[in-house]
Amino acid sequence: MRKKIIAGNWKMNKNFEEGMALVSEVSNMVKDEYSGSAEVVFIPPFIHINAVGRMISDAKNLFVGAQNCSNHASGAYTGETSASMLKSCGVSYVIVGHSERRQYFNESNDWLAKKVDAVLANDLNPIYCCGETLEERESNQHFDVLKKQISEGLFHLDEAGMRKVVIAYEPVWAIGTGKTASTEQAQEIHAFIRNLISEKYNHETAQSITIQYGGSVKADNAAELFAAPDIDGALVGGAALQSRSFTDIIKAMK
Ligand code: PEP
């Protein structure tokens, strides 16, 4: 069965005390109230990663992730953080190509392909984000945009590498806007992505890959999204910043 993953991307939010309180509350609620099978991933700012990793080290379904990493292994790249540094602090997952990185930091598919390589070279799992803008959807370009993002960012990988990738479909028009893609819209794209992988690699590889949905996921829309056959969890932004809303989303995944 495919892995189900609920990941909370804190973006640039939470000071140290706030972040530790959130992890403590969510961990306690997950331990006491969650009997489902999903992996839960906290994705805090870099500076909190080590502390979060220590807090959750003995919980088998809790993990820590990073929001970004360098495509270089080491060296004179002021302000950057390498995948091997992340690994040494307990990270399991690294977001690559979040739409905010694509938009505000001009990260191209080719550039992101190098980050995917750096993550995999350190035996970590990339969460590779893709998604169309509102303009692209309204002009019916979304399938082409997604195909380009997926093929240019990921299809240089061999099958073993591809099987370690998690994909997050995040329509840009749904991120932080309160507008969620309908379950039908999300399912259609997830099936499309899985089919692209099947055509490039094979059916088994396509079936093995976790594809998360992201974009204004909340407790009240999570269960319906998670019931769709190709939606394997969520990458959550705003609703991951409060313990109750995040745990309610986690509990929606059986
Ligand atoms: C995100 O940042 O990846 C995200 C999906 O944000 P939100 O849940 O706030 O839309």
Coordinates of C-alpha atoms and ligand atoms in Angstrom, one line a residue:
M1 CA 0.0 0.0 0.0
R2 CA 1.2 3.5 -0.8
K3 CA 2.5 5.6 2.1
K4 CA 0.1 8.3 3.3
I5 CA 1.8 11.5 4.5
I6 CA 0.4 14.6 6.2
A7 CA 3.0 17.3 6.2
G8 CA 2.8 20.7 7.9
N9 CA 4.8 23.5 6.2
W10 CA 5.2 26.3 8.7
K11 CA 6.9 28.6 6.1
M12 CA 8.5 31.6 7.9
N13 CA 6.3 31.4 11.0
K14 CA 6.8 30.5 14.7
N15 CA 9.5 31.6 17.1
F16 CA 11.3 28.9 19.1
E17 CA 8.9 28.7 22.0
E18 CA 5.8 28.8 19.7
G19 CA 7.2 26.1 17.5
M20 CA 8.1 23.7 20.3
A21 CA 4.7 24.2 21.9
L22 CA 3.1 23.3 18.6
V23 CA 5.2 20.1 18.2
S24 CA 4.5 19.1 21.7
E25 CA 0.7 19.6 21.4
V26 CA 0.5 17.8 18.1
S27 CA 2.7 14.9 19.2
N28 CA 0.7 14.4 22.3
M29 CA -2.6 14.4 20.4
V30 CA -1.3 12.1 17.7
K31 CA 0.0 9.7 20.3
D32 CA -3.3 9.7 22.3
E33 CA -5.9 10.1 19.6
Y34 CA -4.7 8.8 16.3
S35 CA -4.8 5.2 15.2
G36 CA -4.5 5.8 11.5
S37 CA -1.5 4.9 9.3
A38 CA -0.3 8.3 8.0
E39 CA 3.2 9.6 8.6
V40 CA 3.1 13.1 10.1
V41 CA 5.9 15.5 9.1
F42 CA 6.7 18.8 10.8
I43 CA 8.4 21.2 8.3
P44 CA 9.6 24.1 10.4
P45 CA 12.1 26.9 9.5
F46 CA 15.7 25.5 9.4
I47 CA 16.6 27.0 12.7
H48 CA 14.1 24.8 14.6
I49 CA 14.8 21.5 12.8
N50 CA 17.3 20.1 15.2
A51 CA 15.1 20.8 18.2
V52 CA 12.0 19.4 16.5
G53 CA 14.0 16.3 15.5
R54 CA 15.0 15.7 19.1
M55 CA 11.5 16.1 20.4
I56 CA 10.0 13.5 18.1
S57 CA 12.9 11.1 17.9
D58 CA 11.1 8.3 19.7
A59 CA 7.8 8.5 17.9
K60 CA 7.6 6.1 15.0
N61 CA 5.1 8.0 12.8
L62 CA 6.4 11.5 13.4
F63 CA 9.1 13.0 11.1
V64 CA 10.9 16.3 10.6
G65 CA 11.4 17.9 7.2
A66 CA 13.0 21.0 5.6
Q67 CA 11.4 23.7 3.4
N68 CA 14.4 23.9 1.0
C69 CA 18.0 22.9 0.6
S70 CA 21.0 23.9 -1.5
N71 CA 21.8 22.1 -4.7
H72 CA 25.5 22.2 -3.7
A73 CA 27.2 19.7 -1.4
S74 CA 29.2 22.3 0.6
G75 CA 31.4 25.4 0.1
A76 CA 31.2 29.1 -0.1
Y77 CA 27.4 29.6 -0.5
T78 CA 26.6 32.1 2.3
G79 CA 23.1 31.5 3.7
E80 CA 22.6 28.1 2.2
T81 CA 22.0 24.8 3.9
S82 CA 23.1 21.5 2.4
A83 CA 21.1 18.2 2.3
S84 CA 23.8 16.5 4.2
M85 CA 23.5 19.1 7.0
L86 CA 19.8 18.5 7.1
K87 CA 20.4 14.7 7.3
S88 CA 22.7 15.1 10.2
C89 CA 19.9 17.0 12.1
G90 CA 17.4 14.2 11.7
V91 CA 15.6 15.4 8.6
S92 CA 13.7 12.8 6.5
Y93 CA 11.9 14.9 3.9
V94 CA 12.9 18.1 2.0
I95 CA 10.4 20.3 0.1
V96 CA 11.7 21.1 -3.4
G97 CA 10.1 23.6 -5.6
H98 CA 7.4 25.1 -3.4
S99 CA 5.5 27.6 -5.5
E100 CA 6.8 30.4 -3.2
R101 CA 10.4 29.4 -4.1
R102 CA 9.5 29.2 -7.8
Q103 CA 7.7 32.6 -7.7
Y104 CA 9.9 34.7 -5.3
F105 CA 13.3 33.1 -5.8
N106 CA 12.9 32.2 -9.5
E107 CA 13.7 28.6 -9.0
S108 CA 13.3 26.9 -12.4
N109 CA 12.6 23.2 -13.1
D110 CA 16.2 22.7 -14.2
W111 CA 17.5 24.2 -11.0
L112 CA 15.0 22.1 -8.9
A113 CA 16.2 19.0 -10.7
K114 CA 19.6 19.6 -9.1
K115 CA 18.1 20.0 -5.7
V116 CA 16.2 16.7 -6.1
D117 CA 19.6 15.1 -6.9
A118 CA 21.2 16.6 -3.8
V119 CA 18.3 15.4 -1.6
L120 CA 18.5 11.9 -3.0
A121 CA 22.3 11.7 -2.8
N122 CA 21.9 12.0 0.9
D123 CA 19.2 9.3 1.1
L124 CA 16.4 11.8 2.0
N125 CA 13.0 12.0 0.3
P126 CA 12.2 15.1 -1.8
I127 CA 8.6 16.4 -1.6
Y128 CA 8.5 17.9 -5.1
C129 CA 5.9 20.5 -5.5
C130 CA 4.1 21.3 -8.8
G131 CA 1.0 23.3 -9.7
E132 CA -0.5 25.7 -12.1
T133 CA -1.5 29.4 -11.6
L134 CA -5.0 30.6 -11.9
E135 CA -4.2 32.1 -15.3
E136 CA -2.8 28.8 -16.5
R137 CA -5.9 26.9 -15.4
E138 CA -8.3 29.4 -16.9
S139 CA -6.5 29.2 -20.2
N140 CA -6.5 25.4 -20.1
Q141 CA -2.7 25.1 -19.9
H142 CA -2.6 23.3 -16.6
F143 CA -1.9 19.8 -18.0
D144 CA 1.0 21.1 -20.1
V145 CA 2.4 23.1 -17.2
L146 CA 2.3 20.1 -14.9
K147 CA 3.8 17.8 -17.5
K148 CA 6.7 20.3 -17.9
Q149 CA 7.3 20.7 -14.1
I150 CA 7.3 16.9 -13.5
S151 CA 9.3 15.9 -16.5
E152 CA 12.0 18.6 -16.2
G153 CA 12.3 18.3 -12.5
L154 CA 12.1 14.6 -12.0
F155 CA 12.3 12.5 -15.2
H156 CA 16.1 12.5 -15.3
L157 CA 15.9 10.1 -12.3
D158 CA 16.3 6.3 -12.6
E159 CA 13.4 4.2 -11.3
A160 CA 15.0 3.7 -7.9
G161 CA 15.4 7.4 -7.4
M162 CA 11.9 8.1 -8.7
R163 CA 10.4 5.7 -6.1
K164 CA 11.9 7.8 -3.3
V165 CA 10.1 11.0 -4.5
V166 CA 6.9 12.3 -2.9
I167 CA 5.0 14.7 -5.2
A168 CA 2.8 17.5 -3.9
Y169 CA 0.2 18.9 -6.3
E170 CA -0.4 22.4 -5.1
P171 CA -2.5 24.6 -7.5
V172 CA -1.0 28.1 -6.9
W173 CA -4.5 29.6 -6.9
A174 CA -5.4 27.5 -3.9
I175 CA -2.4 28.2 -1.7
G176 CA -3.2 30.4 1.3
T177 CA -6.3 31.7 -0.5
G178 CA -9.0 29.7 1.3
K179 CA -10.0 28.3 -2.2
T180 CA -9.5 24.5 -2.3
A181 CA -9.5 22.6 -5.6
S182 CA -12.6 20.4 -5.6
T183 CA -12.0 16.7 -4.9
E184 CA -12.8 16.0 -8.6
Q185 CA -10.2 18.6 -9.8
A186 CA -7.5 17.3 -7.5
Q187 CA -8.2 13.7 -8.3
E188 CA -8.1 14.4 -12.0
I189 CA -4.6 16.0 -11.7
H190 CA -3.3 13.3 -9.3
A191 CA -4.4 10.6 -11.8
F192 CA -2.8 12.6 -14.6
I193 CA 0.5 12.8 -12.7
R194 CA 0.4 9.1 -11.9
N195 CA -0.2 8.3 -15.6
L196 CA 2.8 10.5 -16.6
I197 CA 5.0 8.4 -14.2
S198 CA 3.5 5.2 -15.6
E199 CA 4.3 6.2 -19.2
K200 CA 7.8 7.2 -18.3
Y201 CA 8.7 4.4 -15.9
N202 CA 6.1 1.7 -15.4
H203 CA 2.7 1.0 -13.7
E204 CA 4.3 -0.4 -10.4
T205 CA 6.5 2.7 -9.9
A206 CA 3.5 5.0 -10.6
Q207 CA 1.4 3.1 -8.1
S208 CA 4.1 3.2 -5.4
I209 CA 4.4 7.0 -5.4
T210 CA 2.8 9.2 -2.7
I211 CA 1.0 12.2 -4.3
Q212 CA -0.1 14.8 -1.7
Y213 CA -2.6 17.5 -2.4
G214 CA -1.9 21.0 -1.1
G215 CA -3.9 24.2 -1.2
S216 CA -6.1 25.4 1.7
V217 CA -6.6 22.0 3.2
K218 CA -8.6 22.2 6.4
A219 CA -10.3 19.9 8.8
D220 CA -13.6 20.3 7.0
N221 CA -12.4 19.4 3.5
A222 CA -9.6 16.9 4.3
A223 CA -11.7 13.7 4.7
E224 CA -13.3 14.1 1.3
L225 CA -10.0 14.8 -0.4
F226 CA -8.4 11.8 1.3
A227 CA -11.1 9.5 0.1
A228 CA -10.1 10.1 -3.5
P229 CA -8.2 7.1 -4.9
D230 CA -5.1 9.0 -6.0
I231 CA -4.8 11.5 -3.1
D232 CA -2.3 10.1 -0.6
G233 CA -2.2 12.9 2.0
A234 CA -1.7 16.6 2.2
L235 CA 0.9 19.3 2.3
V236 CA -0.7 21.8 4.7
G237 CA 0.3 25.5 5.2
G238 CA -1.9 27.7 7.3
A239 CA -3.9 25.0 9.1
A240 CA -0.6 23.4 10.2
L241 CA 0.2 26.4 12.5
Q242 CA -2.5 25.5 15.1
S243 CA -2.4 22.2 16.9
R244 CA -6.1 21.6 16.8
S245 CA -6.6 22.3 13.1
F246 CA -3.5 20.2 12.1
T247 CA -4.5 17.2 14.3
D248 CA -8.0 17.3 12.9
I249 CA -6.6 17.0 9.4
I250 CA -4.3 14.2 10.5
K251 CA -7.3 12.4 12.0
A252 CA -9.2 12.7 8.7
M253 CA -6.7 10.2 7.2
K254 CA -7.7 6.8 8.4
Ligands
PEP1 C1 1.4 25.4 1.2 O1 2.1 26.4 1.6 O2 2.1 24.4 0.7 C2 0.0 25.4 1.4 C3 -0.7 24.4 0.8 O3 -0.6 26.4 2.1 P1 -2.1 26.5 2.6 O4 -2.5 25.2 3.2 O5 -2.1 27.7 3.6 O6 -2.9 26.8 1.4

